[in-house]
mmCIF file with all atom_site columns, C-alpha atoms and ligand atoms in Angstrom:
data_model
loop_
_atom_site.group_PDB
_atom_site.id
_atom_site.type_symbol
_atom_site.label_atom_id
_atom_site.label_alt_id
_atom_site.label_comp_id
_atom_site.label_asym_id
_atom_site.label_entity_id
_atom_site.label_seq_id
_atom_site.pdbx_PDB_ins_code
_atom_site.Cartn_x
_atom_site.Cartn_y
_atom_site.Cartn_z
_atom_site.occupancy
_atom_site.B_iso_or_equiv
_atom_site.pdbx_formal_charge
_atom_site.auth_seq_id
_atom_site.auth_comp_id
_atom_site.auth_asym_id
_atom_site.auth_atom_id
_atom_site.pdbx_PDB_model_num
ATOM   1   C  CA  . UNK A 1 1   ? -37.043 10.103  0.578   1.00 38.00 ? 1   UNK A CA  1
ATOM   2   C  CA  . UNK A 1 2   ? -35.945 10.557  -3.094  1.00 39.00 ? 2   UNK A CA  1
ATOM   3   C  CA  . UNK A 1 3   ? -34.299 13.837  -2.445  1.00 35.00 ? 3   UNK A CA  1
ATOM   4   C  CA  . UNK A 1 4   ? -32.452 12.671  1.105   1.00 34.00 ? 4   UNK A CA  1
ATOM   5   C  CA  . UNK A 1 5   ? -31.009 9.712   -0.924  1.00 34.00 ? 5   UNK A CA  1
ATOM   6   C  CA  . UNK A 1 6   ? -29.531 12.788  -3.717  1.00 35.00 ? 6   UNK A CA  1
ATOM   7   C  CA  . UNK A 1 7   ? -28.075 14.671  -0.591  1.00 35.00 ? 7   UNK A CA  1
ATOM   8   C  CA  . UNK A 1 8   ? -26.901 11.757  1.002   1.00 35.00 ? 8   UNK A CA  1
ATOM   9   C  CA  . UNK A 1 9   ? -24.934 10.436  -2.338  1.00 35.00 ? 9   UNK A CA  1
ATOM   10  C  CA  . UNK A 1 10  ? -23.939 14.364  -2.931  1.00 33.00 ? 10  UNK A CA  1
ATOM   11  C  CA  . UNK A 1 11  ? -21.873 14.708  0.328   1.00 34.00 ? 11  UNK A CA  1
ATOM   12  C  CA  . UNK A 1 12  ? -20.031 11.314  -0.249  1.00 36.00 ? 12  UNK A CA  1
ATOM   13  C  CA  . UNK A 1 13  ? -19.473 12.360  -3.745  1.00 31.00 ? 13  UNK A CA  1
ATOM   14  C  CA  . UNK A 1 14  ? -17.698 15.302  -2.040  1.00 36.00 ? 14  UNK A CA  1
ATOM   15  C  CA  . UNK A 1 15  ? -15.625 13.325  0.182   1.00 42.00 ? 15  UNK A CA  1
ATOM   16  C  CA  . UNK A 1 16  ? -14.582 11.133  -2.280  1.00 45.00 ? 16  UNK A CA  1
ATOM   17  C  CA  . UNK A 1 17  ? -13.166 14.202  -4.569  1.00 46.00 ? 17  UNK A CA  1
ATOM   18  C  CA  . UNK A 1 18  ? -11.516 15.131  -1.176  1.00 46.00 ? 18  UNK A CA  1
ATOM   19  C  CA  . UNK A 1 19  ? -9.815  11.884  -0.522  1.00 45.00 ? 19  UNK A CA  1
ATOM   20  C  CA  . UNK A 1 20  ? -8.881  12.033  -4.500  1.00 44.00 ? 20  UNK A CA  1
ATOM   21  C  CA  . UNK A 1 21  ? -7.284  15.306  -4.233  1.00 39.00 ? 21  UNK A CA  1
ATOM   22  C  CA  . UNK A 1 22  ? -5.419  13.849  -0.724  1.00 41.00 ? 22  UNK A CA  1
ATOM   23  C  CA  . UNK A 1 23  ? -4.103  10.752  -2.750  1.00 44.00 ? 23  UNK A CA  1
ATOM   24  C  CA  . UNK A 1 24  ? -2.165  12.782  -5.273  1.00 44.00 ? 24  UNK A CA  1
ATOM   25  C  CA  . UNK A 1 25  ? 0.060   14.633  -2.824  1.00 45.00 ? 25  UNK A CA  1
ATOM   26  C  CA  . UNK A 1 26  ? 3.748   13.975  -3.080  1.00 42.00 ? 26  UNK A CA  1
ATOM   27  C  CA  . UNK A 1 27  ? 3.657   11.929  0.267   1.00 49.00 ? 27  UNK A CA  1
ATOM   28  C  CA  . UNK A 1 28  ? 2.013   8.876   -1.318  1.00 86.00 ? 28  UNK A CA  1
ATOM   29  C  CA  . UNK A 1 29  ? 5.137   7.087   -2.785  1.00 95.00 ? 29  UNK A CA  1
ATOM   30  C  CA  . UNK A 1 30  ? 8.003   6.488   -1.817  1.00 96.00 ? 30  UNK A CA  1
ATOM   31  C  CA  . UNK A 1 31  ? 11.299  5.752   -4.101  1.00 97.00 ? 31  UNK A CA  1
ATOM   32  C  CA  . UNK A 1 32  ? 14.178  3.560   -2.647  1.00 98.00 ? 32  UNK A CA  1
ATOM   33  C  CA  . UNK A 1 33  ? 17.442  4.521   -2.856  1.00 97.00 ? 33  UNK A CA  1
ATOM   34  C  CA  . UNK A 1 34  ? 18.907  1.220   -2.499  1.00 98.00 ? 34  UNK A CA  1
ATOM   35  C  CA  . UNK A 1 35  ? 18.216  -1.438  -4.531  1.00 98.00 ? 35  UNK A CA  1
ATOM   36  C  CA  . UNK A 1 36  ? 16.709  -5.410  -3.472  1.00 98.00 ? 36  UNK A CA  1
ATOM   37  C  CA  . UNK A 1 37  ? 15.124  -8.004  -4.352  1.00 98.00 ? 37  UNK A CA  1
ATOM   38  C  CA  . UNK A 1 38  ? 11.575  -8.237  -4.976  1.00 98.00 ? 38  UNK A CA  1
ATOM   39  C  CA  . UNK A 1 39  ? 11.462  -10.071 -1.182  1.00 98.00 ? 39  UNK A CA  1
ATOM   40  C  CA  . UNK A 1 40  ? 13.208  -8.254  0.074   1.00 98.00 ? 40  UNK A CA  1
ATOM   41  C  CA  . UNK A 1 41  ? 11.337  -4.599  -0.981  1.00 98.00 ? 41  UNK A CA  1
ATOM   42  C  CA  . UNK A 1 42  ? 8.645   -6.124  -0.259  1.00 98.00 ? 42  UNK A CA  1
ATOM   43  C  CA  . UNK A 1 43  ? 9.689   -6.307  3.395   1.00 98.00 ? 43  UNK A CA  1
ATOM   44  C  CA  . UNK A 1 44  ? 10.368  -2.814  3.274   1.00 98.00 ? 44  UNK A CA  1
ATOM   45  C  CA  . UNK A 1 45  ? 7.229   -1.301  2.004   1.00 97.00 ? 45  UNK A CA  1
ATOM   46  C  CA  . UNK A 1 46  ? 5.853   -3.141  5.005   1.00 97.00 ? 46  UNK A CA  1
ATOM   47  C  CA  . UNK A 1 47  ? 8.373   -2.625  7.832   1.00 97.00 ? 47  UNK A CA  1
ATOM   48  C  CA  . UNK A 1 48  ? 7.793   1.292   7.072   1.00 96.00 ? 48  UNK A CA  1
ATOM   49  C  CA  . UNK A 1 49  ? 4.161   1.494   7.238   1.00 94.00 ? 49  UNK A CA  1
ATOM   50  C  CA  . UNK A 1 50  ? 3.428   1.170   3.572   1.00 96.00 ? 50  UNK A CA  1
ATOM   51  C  CA  . UNK A 1 51  ? 3.304   -1.538  0.932   1.00 96.00 ? 51  UNK A CA  1
ATOM   52  C  CA  . UNK A 1 52  ? 4.827   -2.800  -2.278  1.00 98.00 ? 52  UNK A CA  1
ATOM   53  C  CA  . UNK A 1 53  ? 2.627   0.073   -4.639  1.00 97.00 ? 53  UNK A CA  1
ATOM   54  C  CA  . UNK A 1 54  ? 0.095   -1.153  -6.791  1.00 96.00 ? 54  UNK A CA  1
ATOM   55  C  CA  . UNK A 1 55  ? -0.893  0.495   -10.389 1.00 95.00 ? 55  UNK A CA  1
ATOM   56  C  CA  . UNK A 1 56  ? -4.329  0.223   -11.559 1.00 94.00 ? 56  UNK A CA  1
ATOM   57  C  CA  . UNK A 1 57  ? -4.670  2.442   -14.028 1.00 94.00 ? 57  UNK A CA  1
ATOM   58  C  CA  . UNK A 1 58  ? -2.729  4.373   -16.947 1.00 95.00 ? 58  UNK A CA  1
ATOM   59  C  CA  . UNK A 1 59  ? -3.387  8.021   -14.468 1.00 94.00 ? 59  UNK A CA  1
ATOM   60  C  CA  . UNK A 1 60  ? -1.542  6.018   -11.876 1.00 94.00 ? 60  UNK A CA  1
ATOM   61  C  CA  . UNK A 1 61  ? 0.890   4.978   -14.014 1.00 96.00 ? 61  UNK A CA  1
ATOM   62  C  CA  . UNK A 1 62  ? 2.047   8.521   -14.843 1.00 96.00 ? 62  UNK A CA  1
ATOM   63  C  CA  . UNK A 1 63  ? 1.487   9.255   -12.020 1.00 95.00 ? 63  UNK A CA  1
ATOM   64  C  CA  . UNK A 1 64  ? 4.486   6.310   -10.683 1.00 96.00 ? 64  UNK A CA  1
ATOM   65  C  CA  . UNK A 1 65  ? 6.737   7.927   -13.329 1.00 97.00 ? 65  UNK A CA  1
ATOM   66  C  CA  . UNK A 1 66  ? 6.069   11.640  -12.646 1.00 96.00 ? 66  UNK A CA  1
ATOM   67  C  CA  . UNK A 1 67  ? 7.410   10.258  -9.124  1.00 96.00 ? 67  UNK A CA  1
ATOM   68  C  CA  . UNK A 1 68  ? 9.925   8.137   -10.167 1.00 97.00 ? 68  UNK A CA  1
ATOM   69  C  CA  . UNK A 1 69  ? 11.190  10.993  -12.384 1.00 97.00 ? 69  UNK A CA  1
ATOM   70  C  CA  . UNK A 1 70  ? 11.589  13.374  -9.511  1.00 96.00 ? 70  UNK A CA  1
ATOM   71  C  CA  . UNK A 1 71  ? 13.185  11.063  -7.182  1.00 96.00 ? 71  UNK A CA  1
ATOM   72  C  CA  . UNK A 1 72  ? 17.266  11.130  -6.576  1.00 94.00 ? 72  UNK A CA  1
ATOM   73  C  CA  . UNK A 1 73  ? 17.862  7.784   -8.208  1.00 96.00 ? 73  UNK A CA  1
ATOM   74  C  CA  . UNK A 1 74  ? 16.747  8.143   -11.538 1.00 97.00 ? 74  UNK A CA  1
ATOM   75  C  CA  . UNK A 1 75  ? 18.627  8.154   -14.721 1.00 96.00 ? 75  UNK A CA  1
ATOM   76  C  CA  . UNK A 1 76  ? 17.188  8.930   -18.577 1.00 94.00 ? 76  UNK A CA  1
ATOM   77  C  CA  . UNK A 1 77  ? 18.969  6.246   -19.497 1.00 96.00 ? 77  UNK A CA  1
ATOM   78  C  CA  . UNK A 1 78  ? 17.686  3.369   -17.642 1.00 97.00 ? 78  UNK A CA  1
ATOM   79  C  CA  . UNK A 1 79  ? 15.938  2.871   -14.979 1.00 98.00 ? 79  UNK A CA  1
ATOM   80  C  CA  . UNK A 1 80  ? 14.343  -0.497  -13.606 1.00 98.00 ? 80  UNK A CA  1
ATOM   81  C  CA  . UNK A 1 81  ? 12.107  -0.367  -9.901  1.00 98.00 ? 81  UNK A CA  1
ATOM   82  C  CA  . UNK A 1 82  ? 10.371  -3.722  -8.576  1.00 98.00 ? 82  UNK A CA  1
ATOM   83  C  CA  . UNK A 1 83  ? 6.029   -2.766  -8.422  1.00 98.00 ? 83  UNK A CA  1
ATOM   84  C  CA  . UNK A 1 84  ? 4.044   -4.757  -5.913  1.00 98.00 ? 84  UNK A CA  1
ATOM   85  C  CA  . UNK A 1 85  ? 2.861   -7.519  -8.398  1.00 98.00 ? 85  UNK A CA  1
ATOM   86  C  CA  . UNK A 1 86  ? 4.108   -11.171 -8.817  1.00 98.00 ? 86  UNK A CA  1
ATOM   87  C  CA  . UNK A 1 87  ? 2.443   -14.251 -10.688 1.00 98.00 ? 87  UNK A CA  1
ATOM   88  C  CA  . UNK A 1 88  ? 4.218   -16.436 -7.226  1.00 98.00 ? 88  UNK A CA  1
ATOM   89  C  CA  . UNK A 1 89  ? 0.931   -17.565 -6.106  1.00 98.00 ? 89  UNK A CA  1
ATOM   90  C  CA  . UNK A 1 90  ? 0.305   -19.167 -9.767  1.00 98.00 ? 90  UNK A CA  1
ATOM   91  C  CA  . UNK A 1 91  ? 2.318   -18.741 -13.153 1.00 98.00 ? 91  UNK A CA  1
ATOM   92  C  CA  . UNK A 1 92  ? 0.436   -16.634 -15.245 1.00 98.00 ? 92  UNK A CA  1
ATOM   93  C  CA  . UNK A 1 93  ? -1.463  -14.980 -13.331 1.00 98.00 ? 93  UNK A CA  1
ATOM   94  C  CA  . UNK A 1 94  ? -0.505  -12.142 -11.668 1.00 98.00 ? 94  UNK A CA  1
ATOM   95  C  CA  . UNK A 1 95  ? -1.476  -10.411 -8.638  1.00 98.00 ? 95  UNK A CA  1
ATOM   96  C  CA  . UNK A 1 96  ? -1.343  -7.370  -5.978  1.00 97.00 ? 96  UNK A CA  1
ATOM   97  C  CA  . UNK A 1 97  ? 0.595   -8.518  -3.366  1.00 97.00 ? 97  UNK A CA  1
ATOM   98  C  CA  . UNK A 1 98  ? -0.766  -6.014  -0.608  1.00 96.00 ? 98  UNK A CA  1
ATOM   99  C  CA  . UNK A 1 99  ? -4.350  -6.573  -1.603  1.00 95.00 ? 99  UNK A CA  1
ATOM   100 C  CA  . UNK A 1 100 ? -4.164  -10.278 -3.228  1.00 96.00 ? 100 UNK A CA  1
ATOM   101 C  CA  . UNK A 1 101 ? -6.319  -8.897  -6.026  1.00 96.00 ? 101 UNK A CA  1
ATOM   102 C  CA  . UNK A 1 102 ? -5.531  -9.781  -9.493  1.00 97.00 ? 102 UNK A CA  1
ATOM   103 C  CA  . UNK A 1 103 ? -3.686  -7.139  -12.056 1.00 98.00 ? 103 UNK A CA  1
ATOM   104 C  CA  . UNK A 1 104 ? -5.740  -5.878  -14.662 1.00 96.00 ? 104 UNK A CA  1
ATOM   105 C  CA  . UNK A 1 105 ? -4.201  -2.682  -15.775 1.00 95.00 ? 105 UNK A CA  1
ATOM   106 C  CA  . UNK A 1 106 ? -0.747  -3.327  -16.718 1.00 96.00 ? 106 UNK A CA  1
ATOM   107 C  CA  . UNK A 1 107 ? 1.391   -1.497  -18.671 1.00 97.00 ? 107 UNK A CA  1
ATOM   108 C  CA  . UNK A 1 108 ? 3.247   -4.871  -20.444 1.00 98.00 ? 108 UNK A CA  1
ATOM   109 C  CA  . UNK A 1 109 ? 5.443   -3.988  -22.917 1.00 98.00 ? 109 UNK A CA  1
ATOM   110 C  CA  . UNK A 1 110 ? 4.287   -6.395  -26.228 1.00 97.00 ? 110 UNK A CA  1
ATOM   111 C  CA  . UNK A 1 111 ? 6.117   -9.876  -25.945 1.00 98.00 ? 111 UNK A CA  1
ATOM   112 C  CA  . UNK A 1 112 ? 5.906   -9.629  -22.042 1.00 98.00 ? 112 UNK A CA  1
ATOM   113 C  CA  . UNK A 1 113 ? 5.030   -11.194 -19.501 1.00 98.00 ? 113 UNK A CA  1
ATOM   114 C  CA  . UNK A 1 114 ? 7.325   -13.874 -20.838 1.00 98.00 ? 114 UNK A CA  1
ATOM   115 C  CA  . UNK A 1 115 ? 7.989   -15.944 -17.949 1.00 98.00 ? 115 UNK A CA  1
ATOM   116 C  CA  . UNK A 1 116 ? 11.394  -16.291 -19.385 1.00 98.00 ? 116 UNK A CA  1
ATOM   117 C  CA  . UNK A 1 117 ? 13.675  -19.448 -18.771 1.00 98.00 ? 117 UNK A CA  1
ATOM   118 C  CA  . UNK A 1 118 ? 10.604  -20.201 -16.579 1.00 98.00 ? 118 UNK A CA  1
ATOM   119 C  CA  . UNK A 1 119 ? 12.174  -17.693 -13.932 1.00 98.00 ? 119 UNK A CA  1
ATOM   120 C  CA  . UNK A 1 120 ? 10.408  -14.980 -14.103 1.00 98.00 ? 120 UNK A CA  1
ATOM   121 C  CA  . UNK A 1 121 ? 7.558   -14.234 -11.259 1.00 98.00 ? 121 UNK A CA  1
ATOM   122 C  CA  . UNK A 1 122 ? 8.320   -10.263 -10.170 1.00 98.00 ? 122 UNK A CA  1
ATOM   123 C  CA  . UNK A 1 123 ? 7.045   -7.175  -11.710 1.00 98.00 ? 123 UNK A CA  1
ATOM   124 C  CA  . UNK A 1 124 ? 8.936   -4.147  -12.752 1.00 98.00 ? 124 UNK A CA  1
ATOM   125 C  CA  . UNK A 1 125 ? 8.546   -1.433  -14.295 1.00 98.00 ? 125 UNK A CA  1
ATOM   126 C  CA  . UNK A 1 126 ? 11.067  -0.627  -16.886 1.00 98.00 ? 126 UNK A CA  1
ATOM   127 C  CA  . UNK A 1 127 ? 12.758  2.391   -18.978 1.00 98.00 ? 127 UNK A CA  1
ATOM   128 C  CA  . UNK A 1 128 ? 15.515  2.260   -21.206 1.00 98.00 ? 128 UNK A CA  1
ATOM   129 C  CA  . UNK A 1 129 ? 14.072  4.102   -24.089 1.00 97.00 ? 129 UNK A CA  1
ATOM   130 C  CA  . UNK A 1 130 ? 17.368  2.701   -26.234 1.00 98.00 ? 130 UNK A CA  1
ATOM   131 C  CA  . UNK A 1 131 ? 16.411  -0.082  -25.656 1.00 97.00 ? 131 UNK A CA  1
ATOM   132 C  CA  . UNK A 1 132 ? 12.560  0.154   -26.343 1.00 97.00 ? 132 UNK A CA  1
ATOM   133 C  CA  . UNK A 1 133 ? 11.627  -0.285  -22.880 1.00 98.00 ? 133 UNK A CA  1
ATOM   134 C  CA  . UNK A 1 134 ? 8.952   2.771   -22.002 1.00 98.00 ? 134 UNK A CA  1
ATOM   135 C  CA  . UNK A 1 135 ? 7.858   2.578   -18.667 1.00 98.00 ? 135 UNK A CA  1
ATOM   136 C  CA  . UNK A 1 136 ? 7.302   -1.206  -19.114 1.00 98.00 ? 136 UNK A CA  1
ATOM   137 C  CA  . UNK A 1 137 ? 6.168   -3.842  -16.925 1.00 98.00 ? 137 UNK A CA  1
ATOM   138 C  CA  . UNK A 1 138 ? 8.001   -6.531  -17.363 1.00 98.00 ? 138 UNK A CA  1
ATOM   139 C  CA  . UNK A 1 139 ? 8.380   -10.006 -15.369 1.00 98.00 ? 139 UNK A CA  1
ATOM   140 C  CA  . UNK A 1 140 ? 11.785  -11.066 -14.015 1.00 98.00 ? 140 UNK A CA  1
ATOM   141 C  CA  . UNK A 1 141 ? 13.486  -13.382 -11.913 1.00 98.00 ? 141 UNK A CA  1
ATOM   142 C  CA  . UNK A 1 142 ? 12.689  -11.961 -8.190  1.00 98.00 ? 142 UNK A CA  1
ATOM   143 C  CA  . UNK A 1 143 ? 16.146  -12.442 -6.696  1.00 98.00 ? 143 UNK A CA  1
ATOM   144 C  CA  . UNK A 1 144 ? 16.904  -9.340  -9.231  1.00 98.00 ? 144 UNK A CA  1
ATOM   145 C  CA  . UNK A 1 145 ? 18.512  -6.025  -7.514  1.00 98.00 ? 145 UNK A CA  1
ATOM   146 C  CA  . UNK A 1 146 ? 16.560  -3.644  -8.038  1.00 98.00 ? 146 UNK A CA  1
ATOM   147 C  CA  . UNK A 1 147 ? 15.001  -0.139  -6.753  1.00 98.00 ? 147 UNK A CA  1
ATOM   148 C  CA  . UNK A 1 148 ? 11.582  -0.388  -5.502  1.00 98.00 ? 148 UNK A CA  1
ATOM   149 C  CA  . UNK A 1 149 ? 8.394   1.798   -4.993  1.00 98.00 ? 149 UNK A CA  1
ATOM   150 C  CA  . UNK A 1 150 ? 5.887   1.756   -2.406  1.00 97.00 ? 150 UNK A CA  1
ATOM   151 C  CA  . UNK A 1 151 ? 2.984   3.406   -1.613  1.00 96.00 ? 151 UNK A CA  1
ATOM   152 C  CA  . UNK A 1 152 ? 0.517   4.855   1.595   1.00 93.00 ? 152 UNK A CA  1
ATOM   153 C  CA  . UNK A 1 153 ? -1.702  2.053   2.679   1.00 86.00 ? 153 UNK A CA  1
ATOM   154 C  CA  . UNK A 1 154 ? -4.466  4.475   4.318   1.00 69.00 ? 154 UNK A CA  1
ATOM   155 C  CA  . UNK A 1 155 ? -4.643  6.092   0.837   1.00 56.00 ? 155 UNK A CA  1
ATOM   156 C  CA  . UNK A 1 156 ? -5.422  2.318   -1.191  1.00 51.00 ? 156 UNK A CA  1
ATOM   157 C  CA  . UNK A 1 157 ? -8.227  1.774   2.003   1.00 49.00 ? 157 UNK A CA  1
ATOM   158 C  CA  . UNK A 1 158 ? -9.586  4.710   1.672   1.00 49.00 ? 158 UNK A CA  1
ATOM   159 C  CA  . UNK A 1 159 ? -10.154 4.381   -2.224  1.00 51.00 ? 159 UNK A CA  1
ATOM   160 C  CA  . UNK A 1 160 ? -11.206 1.085   -1.370  1.00 50.00 ? 160 UNK A CA  1
ATOM   161 C  CA  . UNK A 1 161 ? -14.162 2.258   0.776   1.00 47.00 ? 161 UNK A CA  1
ATOM   162 C  CA  . UNK A 1 162 ? -15.541 4.533   -2.689  1.00 44.00 ? 162 UNK A CA  1
HETATM 163 CA CA1 . LIG B 2 .   ? 6.053   -15.976 -13.870 1.00 93.97 ? 201 LIG B CA1 1
HETATM 164 CA CA1 . LIG B 2 .   ? 9.932   -10.738 -18.531 1.00 93.97 ? 202 LIG B CA1 1
#
């Protein structure tokens, strides 16, 4: 019985490893080639059968940076994109929109999120090295217009089963 469990666990791990390889394929993310407010960006991700990107680990954060750098809209001096988190539901409680789960990891710049002017509820990824922004997360007014990042829904769901 013990060995059966081990074999089953072993197979599951192989399966999980296979998924992980698939997850890091280039098709996982979409970087928009136009700017939109956070709401429109969110709608657009779902419209394409994707979802607003969830960035839950430093590894995913780095992967997203790679994908952005490969995109047509990236410029070295200034880049801002919406990601799929907000505190629209409850001020100060940031949640991934696609799953309703709390944001546990975010590369917030020190001092962020600051809910500036009591108007900042949606999260961007921001790279503006001259101003001290180095792929930091920031809360901004949701109606600002930025590029945005979507990810493949199926990949995220499969990770969830692991
Ligand atoms: Ca807020
Ligand atoms: Ca802010």
